Amino acid sequence: MGVTLKELAASLNLSPTTVSRALNGYPEVNAKTRKRVRDAAERANYHPNTRARSLATGRTHAIGHVIALSDSHEIVNPVFADFIAGAGEAYSRAGYEMVLSMVPDSDEAQAYRDMIARGAVDGMIVHGPKLNDPRIALLTQLGVPFVVHGRSSGVDAPYSWLDINNNRSFRRATEFLLQLGHRRIALVNGLENMDFAMRRRNGYLQALHEAGLTPDPALMRQAEMTEVFGHSAATELMRLPDPPTAFLSSSMLVAYGLRRALVDQGCRMGRDVSVITHDDDLSYLPNGRDVPLFTATRSSVRDAGRKAAEMVLSLISAPGQGPLTCLMETTLIVGESTGPAPGSRPRDTARQ
Amino acid sequence: MGVTLKELAASLNLSPTTVSRALNGYPEVNAKTRKRVRDAAERANYHPNTRARSLATGRTHAIGHVIALSDSHEIVNPVFADFIAGAGEAYSRAGYEMVLSMVPDSDEAQAYRDMIARGAVDGMIVHGPKLNDPRIALLTQLGVPFVVHGRSSGVDAPYSWLDINNNRSFRRATEFLLQLGHRRIALVNGLENMDFAMRRRNGYLQALHEAGLTPDPALMRQAEMTEVFGHSAATELMRLPDPPTAFLSSSMLVAYGLRRALVDQGCRMGRDVSVITHDDDLSYLPNGRDVPLFTATRSSVRDAGRKAAEMVLSLISAPGQGPLTCLMETTLIVGESTGPAPGSRPRDTARQ
DNA sequence: TTGAAAGCGCTACCAT
DNA sequence: ATGGTAGCGCTTTCAA
């Protein structure tokens, strides 16, 4: 492969020790020698062997991400890719590598154990936390620095996390639709054993509750967040005797399927029906018709990935600090023409 | 971290040598001893340290993927995530790790060099090849086993690749639309310095040519494959004096933006206008209205990732073999009600 | 300011 | 069938 330290040292008539020190910025090395070494290293395209270095130092300069494959929506979800892109960016800036492990979700816990036991990573990011997620206790017990993307309700012990304020996001979106006069608002959610989905539902319920409305279970759906689900959910919901006039969607893919179903049924977006979705950015639409609110845009997800990566790196370099947390607020963007047009469809109440 | 081989050996009153041999399935070890060792390893949750092992063997059991970040559509593209998922699956089955490196695309070549020079990977997958892509010569020269996802026109030296038959795919899609009577077919393509995009355009042009039609440059668009692009392209194309009656899209995200724009302008999918897109799977639609053809579905992309991974692994384990290649054909799925309805919009010709 | 040598955890060669 | 030992490429005491 590449040149080794020993070879480089020999070519310079220096000891490996000195060369190592020169390259790693140790102060005791002569400025002249250092320059000589640096130049030679550059010319020879010398890069220290990661494996050897980490064997010697005990640090791998790698962060692990485990993806459970049966959560097929997880990896397929474009939002996931954005998060990974952001994290990867932060890693490479810091000279870290990202190790991705895709496993059948039955092997998930073992995948975490393995990565650690084999000394493959210095830290980990936990994706898609569920309620009471056992991975948090596992990693804590193993003593690995880690950051959860999301939180896990039911886990009491402290841990580091970065999350979007899902509750607030959906509460606000619901309030907004209520203000527009909507009374039948459908919630097309992710699986509610996922922590984020539960928080979103709670936000939705809270808003309804505060408006003195009783939630209709028929309007609440949950499943893996795919276009297929969005499509079938919308189709079925519109067949109800008293169909919803607005939809809250948990994912851009769901929203795509959902809008498609609505359109095929002749609904006009933003007139006959309103759709608000999380994790999407339709700001290019001329007047934000059915997207009065972006609860999180693509680029904010990338920011989240970057931020989460920086958090693990920080935990690694300064092990003393307590758990780090970061709650990201979402952005409200209201287009010009938002609710359904008056009278375009029977409605419980007049709009403001 | 975990237990070491030495510790395990000590606890068994055996030499590290024997334990290593027992665990690695060397034949000369006593069956009884082997069982004893295996059990103890299991109990202690022993996993050999990857770094130490690869230092000793010279093999890392890792495959590298470099993603150039300014190609923002590349990672954001859900299809990319599917490919990675498929590859990751194959890796973990084979006991390999996936190392992902996200770099600003100015550093791309160096990122490849680095990964190799630092001995971080045994092989690589090259993503998003452009015309005459220099990475192929680079990796060949470095002597690393690698597989290209796609091909690079202009590169003469042989190399291993896996590609979808983009030319044929788009030729067939175009022919199909021509048969339906369409004469003005828009091509909403990826950037044409990307090899796949050029092949798709060629397929489109060939079909037009064979039908005796002259391509209209005004109907051909290329840009990064985002919804934003799809939306603006469709909007602008529909403003033409003689707008297209059908669209060929290179990506599901583009198609989403594109359909959205069409719908907002009052077009009815599959009646006023037809849309065919690559890399999407809308088979859940009731009658496949505007999706008569899937040139590649999500799951086929995952298969491609799996297959590409298996190819690199094979190159690594059997270095002798010549370049491996794999051309995947796409699937034609025609829905019940495909072209625009007769007379719904001015048309050059009657439909069949 | 520089170098020699030990050792990180493992495999592989050479003995026994 | 089992063990001793060298060495993978690097960092890091300890000496000079």
Tab-separated table of C-alpha atoms (C1' of nucleotides) in Angstrom, chain B residues 5 20 26 46 49 52-53, chain C residues 8-14:
chain	number	residue	atom	x	y	z
B	5	LEU	CA	-7.130	-13.113	23.110
B	20	SER	CA	-6.652	-18.167	17.781
B	26	TYR	CA	-7.817	-24.283	11.754
B	46	TYR	CA	-15.017	-12.240	22.993
B	49	ASN	CA	-10.017	-6.641	17.749
B	52	ALA	CA	-5.116	-5.775	15.513
B	53	ARG	CA	-6.282	-8.465	13.196
C	8	DC	C1'	-1.055	-2.308	21.411
C	9	DG	C1'	-3.900	-7.496	19.976
C	10	DC	C1'	-3.603	-10.336	16.707
C	11	DT	C1'	-1.800	-13.973	13.146
C	12	DA	C1'	1.589	-16.986	11.243
C	13	DC	C1'	5.809	-19.296	11.056
C	14	DC	C1'	8.712	-22.565	13.259
